[in-house]
Amino acid sequence: MTPLRPAVLAVVGAGPKGIGVLERVCASAPERLGDRRLVVHLVDPHPPGGGRVWRDDQSSLLLMNSRAQDVTMFTDDTVQCEGPTRPGPSLAEWVAQVRAGELDADVPPDLAEEVRTGTPTTFHTRRLQGAYLRWCFRRVLDTRPATVEVRVHLTQALDLTEGDGGEQMLVLRDEPEPLRADAVVLTVGHLDAEPGASGRKTAEFARRHGGKYYPPAYTADIDLSGIAPGETVLVRGFGLAFMDLLALLTEGRGGRFDSANDGTLTYHPSGAEPVLHVGSRRGVPYRPKTGYALQGEPAQLPRFFTPENIDRLARRPGPLRFWPDLWPMVAKEIGWGYYTELFTGHPERVRMPFEEFAERYAGPSWASGEMTALLEEAVPEARDRLDLDRLDRPLTGIRAAGGPAGQVRAHVEAVLARCADPQYSADLGALTAMLSVFRHMSLAAATGKLDAASQVEDVDGWWFSFFSHLGSGPPAPRLRELLALERAGIVSFVGPDMWVEPDERGGRFLGGSPLASGTVAADTLVDAWLPGPDIQHTNNPLVRALHRRGRLGMEVLTGGGTVPTGRIHTSGIGGRVIDGAGEPDPRLFALGPHTTLRIAGAFSRPRTNALGFRETDLVARQALAVLREAPVTDAVAAS
């Protein structure tokens, strides 16, 4: 008898999301495919596990943005998914086991001290996270069913076409024949993009006048050698990309920090650093991670931004809008998390029992006079009341010597103190509620219950920026280093609402803040943030070709027509790609930050029924369902 040909799956992108899909495929393959062989092709120019972002050949100065205890690649018994769970160590547990000699892990020798000193609350280097991810990949290989074969292609996917029988023909760089598959999963991560019209105009100005412009990009991939020692540089953007840039241009050029007995940092320049003038809309860096846990009872979440309330809104005639329809519920949910922690963790600072407050809080709308009166009655100190407007525009009302720069300095010092002091743990309660909102907003968008116009204009814009500012900040030591660099004259704070314009007469970039007198002139401008989603103009050849051919849609239907999102349009948590005509593709799936399903955080937290695991499990099982129906004797080959 002629043996059955194997089913063939191609996964494009072998970073954490791709490895997560592979793990879920291996977990469910015996149930879905029985004894039929399965060949999984992993396609990525970077080694499997770490992929591009977590690769080993990058600076050890670049840190993770999550604590070790909050990162895992393995399902546990809290995960509500159809496939079987396969427990494994979190990053913190893995580090402890490697340190104890219980695991054989490929950890670079220069990271041995990091393993020795790591704790569950450590923000590890991206290189060590990459070592964890490589170990996770090897574990998946070692524990996969005997029927599953994994083949790695260290190259780039260029195009994807369909054969006469529906087989997927994946064109790879430097491989003469297309790789044939029954189904394809795209897990390509953040997408680079060509500069838009404004970026091209800025770059052209820099070229004509002998200056330099660095457009939005992943910082670790930027060649910064063109920035000269002592050079004045304007930097737009105060988020995580800026923190990476700062590390590479300071310690990365030979400078060092010393800590005094009182914890004050002093920076000793090497002389190779430029002088960075940094600003943004808010004018301040992202708030740092808190150094404490909740002190009171966990809030009941979701309480107001619930699926039932979203469903009720979705049934109303007309499109949903973020500010009039969603924000009142979102703000009230954040307030619920904040005040639950304040009342249960710090009862000495409130004037009524929590049960009474909770009953009265449930009725009025967030911005109503009744709510304001309740909060003033229940919380005597104004500093203990949640001020979302102030969180969004943190420099409003701050008075400090030294103008806007002094305001920024005072703000950073204040948030560092606040994020280290558990008496302010209500802030963490608010953040916990924000995470719940983000999760349920993602689910609502994935199921079509949120209007795409609100997603693009406000959810993707203001809301995501606000969430990132409060919840995706750097480890606190990074901000202490920022203050030390400012004291050393390496960093200068421009202020809020930073503006930059080209000066044709002088041939330089000019920048400043409406609140500051004078301007800064520089030959170099850096836009320190990741490119926005734009599959139409991405540098990824596969994604761009698929969009051009109509297989990747980026327009979402709304009550008033269609709205372009810039993202790969998918069916939501199931990951099935929706093509340019609005139809689901039976053989193509996509997961990750480039899709219309947003998931907070790059990794899943242990024991939280994380949405990321539910996503990878459902995509894996849907792909296996496609593979189960694949012909057993046609021309599709396993190589």
XYZ file of C-alpha atoms in Angstrom:
639
model
C 0.000 0.000 0.000
C 1.128 3.547 -0.728
C 1.582 5.388 2.601
C -0.617 8.402 3.223
C 1.160 11.646 2.599
C 1.523 13.795 5.732
C -0.589 16.830 6.409
C 1.535 19.964 6.066
C 1.335 23.189 8.086
C 3.551 26.247 7.558
C 4.050 28.727 10.404
C 5.672 31.966 9.224
C 7.372 33.552 12.218
C 9.171 31.455 14.824
C 9.145 33.879 17.727
C 7.021 33.426 20.872
C 3.669 33.509 19.072
C 4.802 31.011 16.435
C 6.238 28.681 19.065
C 3.014 29.045 21.025
C 1.019 27.893 17.992
C 3.424 24.976 17.483
C 3.012 23.890 21.119
C -0.788 23.964 20.823
C -0.649 22.070 17.497
C 1.443 19.357 19.114
C -0.916 19.188 22.104
C -4.021 18.631 19.949
C -2.561 16.709 16.967
C -3.244 13.214 18.362
C -6.920 14.034 18.917
C -7.401 15.925 15.653
C -5.264 13.865 13.250
C -5.023 10.460 14.898
C -2.142 8.463 13.418
C -1.716 10.636 10.354
C 1.695 12.250 10.080
C 2.028 16.015 10.314
C 4.930 18.101 9.061
C 5.185 21.620 10.490
C 7.489 24.053 8.695
C 8.752 26.972 10.804
C 9.921 29.849 8.605
C 11.922 32.715 10.105
C 15.337 34.244 9.333
C 15.997 34.226 13.103
C 16.437 31.045 15.192
C 13.213 29.564 16.619
C 12.103 30.629 20.061
C 13.462 34.125 20.439
C 12.774 35.259 16.904
C 13.746 38.802 16.042
C 12.950 40.631 19.291
C 14.422 38.106 21.734
C 17.441 37.037 19.699
C 20.820 36.557 21.359
C 22.829 38.946 19.154
C 21.626 42.160 20.799
C 22.795 44.340 23.646
C 22.395 43.045 27.188
C 21.359 46.576 28.138
C 17.938 45.964 26.604
C 15.490 44.744 29.236
C 12.133 43.036 29.275
C 9.107 45.053 30.215
C 7.617 42.310 32.430
C 8.727 40.704 35.667
C 9.936 37.124 35.459
C 6.979 35.873 37.483
C 4.545 37.386 34.962
C 5.846 35.514 31.912
C 5.065 31.984 30.824
C 4.826 30.023 27.591
C 2.791 27.175 29.077
C -0.880 26.572 29.763
C -2.128 25.685 33.231
C -5.418 24.549 34.750
C -6.872 28.074 34.705
C -6.784 28.269 30.900
C -10.214 27.666 29.410
C -9.394 26.122 26.046
C -10.461 23.097 24.046
C -7.017 21.566 23.752
C -5.212 19.746 26.562
C -3.132 21.856 28.917
C 0.600 21.228 29.083
C 2.058 22.920 32.192
C 5.604 24.179 32.240
C 7.788 26.665 34.103
C 7.298 30.399 34.055
C 10.393 32.456 33.328
C 10.960 32.904 37.080
C 10.628 29.167 37.736
C 12.892 28.369 34.797
C 15.615 30.709 36.084
C 15.422 29.086 39.527
C 15.620 25.597 38.020
C 18.560 26.526 35.792
C 20.329 28.033 38.801
C 19.736 24.815 40.765
C 21.112 22.688 37.928
C 17.750 20.985 37.390
C 17.481 21.975 33.721
C 19.892 21.775 30.827
C 19.524 25.176 29.204
C 21.510 26.999 26.530
C 22.337 30.133 28.538
C 25.208 32.266 27.193
C 28.101 32.358 29.689
C 27.936 36.136 30.068
C 24.379 35.783 31.439
C 25.373 33.422 34.260
C 25.406 36.230 36.837
C 21.917 37.259 35.794
C 20.708 33.702 36.381
C 22.465 33.586 39.741
C 20.868 36.786 41.041
C 17.456 36.630 39.356
C 14.293 36.774 41.454
C 10.599 36.463 40.538
C 10.362 40.280 40.351
C 13.445 40.772 38.157
C 13.091 42.484 34.799
C 15.465 40.242 32.907
C 17.415 41.078 29.786
C 15.826 40.252 26.469
C 18.739 37.937 25.816
C 17.905 35.796 28.852
C 14.267 35.740 27.826
C 15.517 34.527 24.450
C 17.347 31.670 26.176
C 14.101 30.738 27.956
C 12.218 30.807 24.653
C 14.841 28.604 22.951
C 14.484 26.124 25.813
C 10.694 26.225 25.403
C 11.091 25.420 21.714
C 13.377 22.481 22.480
C 10.891 21.223 25.046
C 8.117 21.320 22.458
C 10.335 19.288 20.119
C 11.245 16.806 22.850
C 7.635 16.238 23.919
C 5.878 16.340 20.543
C 3.912 13.302 19.371
C 5.834 10.802 17.273
C 3.546 11.650 14.352
C 4.667 15.305 14.265
C 7.825 16.391 12.452
C 9.149 19.955 12.698
C 11.369 21.452 9.996
C 13.072 24.819 10.446
C 13.773 27.184 7.543
C 16.136 30.015 8.539
C 15.042 32.289 5.737
C 12.408 34.834 4.799
C 9.013 34.083 3.275
C 8.475 36.230 0.182
C 5.076 35.288 -1.215
C 2.154 32.889 -0.882
C 0.040 31.686 -3.794
C -2.500 28.918 -4.271
C -2.114 25.845 -6.433
C -4.857 24.358 -8.585
C -5.966 22.090 -5.750
C -5.993 24.847 -3.144
C -2.571 23.947 -1.777
C -0.605 26.894 -0.376
C 2.627 27.633 -2.244
C 4.989 29.507 0.088
C 7.905 31.145 -1.710
C 11.074 31.313 0.412
C 14.189 33.357 -0.148
C 17.115 31.300 -1.485
C 15.023 28.139 -1.883
C 14.399 27.128 -5.503
C 10.998 25.491 -5.063
C 7.986 26.775 -3.149
C 7.138 25.053 0.083
C 3.732 23.408 -0.313
C 1.324 23.332 2.610
C -2.307 22.576 3.389
C -2.620 25.584 5.738
C -0.514 28.585 6.749
C -0.351 30.550 10.000
C 1.212 34.023 9.999
C 2.888 35.030 13.289
C 5.198 37.695 11.916
C 5.215 40.044 14.948
C 5.527 43.817 14.706
C 5.751 44.974 11.110
C 8.228 47.526 9.861
C 6.821 50.092 7.463
C 8.065 52.479 4.858
C 7.852 56.130 5.936
C 4.650 57.872 4.946
C 4.454 61.194 3.135
C 5.472 63.186 6.209
C 8.387 60.852 6.964
C 9.615 60.989 3.381
C 9.471 64.779 3.453
C 11.421 64.851 6.718
C 14.049 62.448 5.375
C 14.438 64.497 2.200
C 14.985 67.664 4.226
C 17.706 65.915 6.264
C 19.424 64.644 3.096
C 19.423 68.048 1.399
C 21.045 69.710 4.408
C 23.454 66.969 5.439
C 21.451 65.993 8.522
C 20.008 62.692 9.681
C 16.491 61.450 10.280
C 15.726 58.154 12.022
C 12.082 57.199 11.336
C 10.029 54.937 13.641
C 11.643 51.501 13.891
C 12.528 48.755 16.336
C 15.387 50.386 18.243
C 17.656 47.327 18.463
C 17.771 47.178 14.661
C 18.769 50.821 14.117
C 22.364 51.660 13.193
C 23.087 54.504 15.597
C 26.735 54.910 14.611
C 25.889 58.012 12.598
C 25.031 59.943 15.782
C 28.266 61.637 16.772
C 29.643 62.175 20.297
C 28.417 65.457 21.737
C 25.928 65.977 18.915
C 22.621 67.682 19.699
C 19.746 65.327 18.865
C 16.000 65.977 18.939
C 13.989 62.919 20.026
C 10.225 62.673 19.648
C 8.706 59.936 21.788
C 9.054 59.171 25.499
C 7.992 55.507 25.627
C 9.815 52.189 25.640
C 11.563 52.748 22.310
C 13.110 55.888 23.794
C 14.295 53.950 26.856
C 16.063 51.489 24.565
C 17.598 54.343 22.585
C 18.775 55.970 25.801
C 20.511 52.818 27.027
C 22.285 52.209 23.721
C 23.552 55.794 23.414
C 24.811 56.064 27.015
C 25.913 52.854 28.744
C 26.103 51.335 25.283
C 28.825 53.868 24.489
C 30.872 53.255 27.594
C 29.261 55.435 30.259
C 28.479 54.037 33.708
C 26.244 54.648 36.716
C 27.375 54.751 40.344
C 24.971 54.504 43.265
C 25.496 56.435 46.509
C 24.557 55.062 49.911
C 21.219 56.898 49.765
C 20.422 55.323 46.393
C 21.145 58.440 44.323
C 22.602 57.594 40.933
C 25.451 59.464 39.292
C 26.253 59.022 35.630
C 29.891 59.143 34.497
C 30.017 59.922 30.764
C 32.482 58.256 28.447
C 32.539 61.275 26.144
C 30.974 59.311 23.293
C 27.373 60.235 24.148
C 25.244 62.720 22.202
C 22.969 65.221 23.968
C 19.354 64.144 23.678
C 16.506 66.694 23.807
C 13.375 64.590 24.320
C 9.677 65.383 24.386
C 6.239 64.101 23.445
C 2.566 65.012 23.683
C 2.491 64.424 27.438
C 6.111 65.487 27.793
C 6.917 62.754 30.312
C 8.046 59.122 30.160
C 5.688 56.209 30.701
C 4.949 55.575 34.371
C 7.224 52.909 35.863
C 6.072 49.506 37.051
C 4.891 49.446 40.667
C 7.062 47.830 43.307
C 4.234 46.466 45.476
C 1.214 44.150 45.384
C -2.429 44.940 46.071
C -3.010 45.532 49.775
C -6.772 44.890 49.845
C -9.315 42.588 48.247
C -9.189 41.921 44.496
C -11.877 43.880 42.694
C -14.804 42.089 41.071
C -13.884 42.494 37.389
C -15.443 43.198 35.021
C -18.070 45.116 36.968
C -19.270 47.805 34.530
C -17.394 47.218 31.260
C -18.979 43.780 30.945
C -19.865 41.685 27.893
C -23.542 42.133 28.782
C -23.268 45.929 28.816
C -21.268 45.912 25.581
C -23.915 43.662 23.988
C -26.618 46.083 25.068
C -24.757 48.969 23.466
C -24.135 46.974 20.298
C -27.861 46.329 19.882
C -28.631 50.051 19.742
C -29.172 51.565 16.287
C -26.227 53.394 14.790
C -22.479 52.905 15.186
C -20.728 52.845 18.543
C -18.296 55.638 19.363
C -15.573 55.542 21.944
C -16.115 58.765 23.863
C -19.911 58.987 24.190
C -20.611 55.242 24.317
C -17.603 53.349 25.688
C -15.585 55.793 27.748
C -18.193 56.298 30.507
C -18.187 52.532 31.140
C -14.406 52.291 30.776
C -13.769 55.152 33.200
C -16.211 53.745 35.741
C -14.534 50.321 35.518
C -11.096 51.860 36.125
C -12.557 53.798 39.045
C -14.089 50.611 40.439
C -10.675 48.924 40.488
C -9.101 51.995 42.072
C -11.676 52.529 44.804
C -12.016 48.829 45.628
C -8.335 48.829 46.517
C -8.505 52.168 48.340
C -11.467 51.107 50.499
C -10.311 47.556 51.261
C -6.566 48.197 51.418
C -6.581 51.613 53.127
C -9.858 51.925 55.071
C -8.397 54.629 57.309
C -8.465 57.033 54.348
C -12.207 56.743 53.576
C -15.377 57.806 55.399
C -17.896 55.028 54.769
C -18.034 51.219 54.662
C -17.076 49.697 51.350
C -20.449 47.946 51.023
C -22.272 51.279 51.201
C -19.844 52.904 48.770
C -20.167 50.028 46.291
C -23.965 50.257 46.320
C -23.975 54.014 45.780
C -21.138 53.895 43.185
C -23.131 51.518 40.970
C -25.820 54.059 40.085
C -24.490 57.387 38.756
C -22.524 57.881 35.570
C -18.799 58.537 35.861
C -18.708 62.267 35.160
C -22.006 63.160 36.837
C -22.441 65.588 39.695
C -23.853 62.740 41.793
C -20.641 60.737 41.328
C -18.501 63.753 42.165
C -20.507 64.362 45.336
C -20.204 60.711 46.353
C -16.423 60.702 45.921
C -16.012 63.937 47.854
C -18.150 62.547 50.682
C -16.460 59.136 50.780
C -12.826 60.143 50.148
C -11.880 63.241 52.166
C -8.438 63.917 50.665
C -8.407 65.134 47.067
C -5.049 63.384 46.518
C -6.794 60.049 47.166
C -9.396 60.573 44.436
C -8.829 59.177 40.963
C -8.168 61.923 38.401
C -8.066 60.363 34.930
C -7.593 63.714 33.196
C -4.526 64.399 35.317
C -3.148 60.943 34.543
C -3.504 61.667 30.831
C -1.940 65.141 31.080
C 0.313 64.760 34.121
C 2.112 68.108 33.896
C -1.091 70.115 34.221
C -0.900 72.233 37.338
C 2.636 71.234 38.314
C 4.710 74.168 39.495
C 8.458 73.671 39.586
C 11.619 75.718 39.227
C 13.251 75.491 35.834
C 10.183 75.743 33.611
C 8.958 72.702 31.650
C 12.197 70.779 32.263
C 11.754 71.286 35.994
C 8.134 70.151 35.721
C 9.182 66.941 33.996
C 11.872 66.329 36.601
C 9.421 66.907 39.469
C 6.878 64.596 37.854
C 9.375 61.754 37.372
C 10.561 62.059 40.966
C 6.957 62.019 42.198
C 5.880 58.943 40.218
C 9.025 57.058 41.255
C 8.146 57.698 44.899
C 4.484 56.839 44.354
C 5.196 53.593 42.475
C 7.475 52.426 45.301
C 5.074 53.227 48.163
C 2.278 50.705 48.876
C 0.124 53.410 50.425
C -0.664 54.298 46.797
C -1.670 50.749 45.879
C -5.011 52.064 44.594
C -3.024 52.995 41.477
C -2.394 49.274 40.972
C -6.096 48.631 41.468
C -6.827 51.043 38.619
C -4.249 49.353 36.404
C -5.751 45.928 37.129
C -9.115 47.260 35.981
C -7.510 48.738 32.848
C -6.143 45.305 31.967
C -9.646 43.884 32.321
C -11.006 46.633 30.062
C -8.325 45.972 27.455
C -9.122 42.254 27.468
C -12.856 42.711 27.067
C -12.395 45.464 24.497
C -10.286 43.043 22.451
C -12.956 40.374 22.673
C -15.702 42.827 21.729
C -13.715 44.055 18.735
C -12.948 40.476 17.717
C -16.642 39.575 17.651
C -17.679 42.705 15.761
C -19.441 44.355 18.698
C -17.236 47.444 18.631
C -17.571 49.825 15.748
C -14.357 49.988 13.730
C -14.418 53.775 13.572
C -14.140 53.961 17.341
C -11.411 51.327 17.224
C -9.280 53.253 14.757
C -9.866 56.836 15.809
C -9.867 56.473 19.571
C -9.207 52.903 20.711
C -6.114 52.516 18.534
C -5.207 56.142 19.163
C -5.936 57.784 22.490
C -6.971 54.713 24.500
C -3.968 52.591 23.515
C -1.635 55.519 24.225
C -3.262 56.096 27.627
C -3.102 52.400 28.489
C 0.554 52.174 27.445
C 1.464 55.292 29.420
C 0.043 53.857 32.642
C 0.534 50.121 32.180
C 3.475 49.522 29.826
C 6.161 51.606 31.447
C 9.768 50.643 32.117
C 11.236 49.182 35.299
C 11.667 51.948 37.889
C 15.501 51.880 37.718
C 15.286 53.121 34.129
C 13.647 56.357 35.296
C 16.225 56.809 38.053
C 18.859 56.475 35.333
C 16.978 59.039 33.244
C 17.182 61.568 36.077
C 20.895 60.866 36.515
C 21.460 61.416 32.802
C 19.596 64.700 32.965
C 21.755 65.817 35.888
C 24.834 64.844 33.844
C 23.715 66.997 30.906
C 23.203 64.046 28.558
C 19.403 64.417 28.479
C 17.305 67.565 28.312
C 13.526 67.611 28.789
C 11.757 69.666 26.113
C 8.295 69.650 27.709
C 4.731 68.712 26.680
C 3.212 69.099 23.203
C 6.644 68.972 21.645
C 6.830 70.448 18.174
C 9.494 69.917 15.493
C 9.797 71.754 12.199
C 12.459 72.013 9.482
C 14.247 75.341 9.146
C 15.060 75.745 5.458
C 17.121 78.868 6.033
C 19.344 77.334 8.702
C 19.187 73.801 7.331
C 18.460 72.249 10.736
C 15.550 70.829 12.695
C 14.035 73.147 15.278
C 12.113 71.822 18.265
C 10.476 73.021 21.433
C 7.381 73.129 23.611
C 4.637 75.767 23.773
C 5.414 76.063 27.483
C 9.142 76.672 26.992
C 10.901 79.765 25.780
C 13.443 79.318 23.030
C 14.050 76.439 20.649
C 16.525 73.619 20.158
C 18.340 73.362 16.818
C 19.692 69.969 15.733
C 21.009 68.231 12.645
C 19.511 64.921 13.760
C 15.900 63.954 14.524
C 14.858 60.582 15.955
C 11.242 59.427 16.065
C 11.458 56.959 18.944
C 8.445 54.689 18.559
C 7.439 51.614 16.613
C 5.789 52.142 13.231
C 2.020 52.066 13.283
C 0.228 49.140 11.648
C 0.153 49.517 7.877
C 0.074 46.265 5.940
C -0.233 48.205 2.709
C 3.195 49.813 3.117
C 5.007 47.298 5.294
C 8.532 46.205 4.407
C 7.508 42.583 4.974
C 7.374 41.192 1.423
C 4.968 38.350 2.221
C 2.396 40.527 3.984
C 2.618 43.219 1.346
C 2.217 40.735 -1.517
C -0.787 39.079 0.123
C -2.458 42.428 0.688
C -1.766 43.549 -2.872
C -3.335 40.340 -4.157
C -6.412 40.829 -1.992
C -5.878 37.905 0.381
C -5.275 40.150 3.396
C -8.005 42.657 4.121
C -7.489 45.635 6.407
C -10.892 47.288 6.108
C -13.574 46.584 8.699
C -17.273 47.037 8.001
C -19.069 49.685 10.052
C -22.530 51.167 10.095
C -21.386 53.868 7.687
C -19.238 51.820 5.316
C -15.717 50.499 5.808
C -12.808 51.808 7.817
C -9.166 50.927 7.038
C -7.354 49.732 10.158
C -3.887 49.136 8.718
C -3.991 45.724 10.406
C -4.582 42.243 9.025
C -8.321 41.736 9.353
C -9.026 38.446 11.146
C -12.086 36.682 12.505
C -10.968 37.534 16.029
C -9.716 35.021 18.537
C -9.934 32.260 15.915
C -7.367 34.086 13.782
C -8.868 33.244 10.387
C -7.812 35.870 7.834
C -10.566 37.939 6.235
C -9.679 38.790 2.650
C -10.141 42.074 0.806
C -13.677 41.091 -0.206
C -14.665 40.447 3.400
C -14.601 36.649 3.094
C -12.778 34.291 5.503
C -9.824 32.441 3.997
C -10.239 28.699 4.635
C -6.500 27.987 4.810
C -4.843 31.135 6.132
C -4.597 32.328 9.751
C -2.827 35.250 11.439
C -1.998 36.114 15.045
C -0.103 38.933 16.686
C 0.061 42.715 17.111
C -0.390 43.285 13.377
C -3.939 41.853 13.425
C -7.280 43.370 14.375
C -7.295 41.360 17.630
C -5.325 43.339 20.220
C -4.022 41.459 23.249
C -2.334 43.388 26.052
C 1.256 42.346 26.647
C 3.708 40.303 24.630
C 3.424 37.295 26.947
C 0.810 35.572 29.062
C 0.797 35.700 32.845
C 0.564 32.393 34.715
C -2.754 31.345 36.237
C -4.864 34.094 34.666
C -6.764 32.210 31.939
C -4.809 34.431 29.574
C -6.480 35.383 26.306
C -3.238 34.691 24.437
C -3.420 30.976 25.241
C -7.060 30.798 24.206
C -6.073 32.433 20.914
C -3.176 30.110 20.074
C -5.202 27.043 21.112
C -8.200 27.938 18.959
C -6.061 28.804 15.934
C -4.116 25.554 16.308
C -7.286 23.465 16.509
C -8.890 25.253 13.562
C -5.736 24.712 11.505
C -5.724 21.035 12.491
C -9.343 20.786 11.364
C -8.242 22.060 7.938
C -5.344 19.598 7.904
C -7.628 16.713 8.831
C -9.587 17.294 5.625
C -6.469 17.650 3.465
C -6.195 15.146 0.588
C -4.070 12.102 1.333
C -2.785 11.356 -2.168
C -2.515 14.662 -4.052
C 0.684 16.403 -5.088
C 1.270 18.342 -1.897
C 4.740 17.374 -0.695
C 6.222 17.416 2.779
C 9.294 19.331 1.720
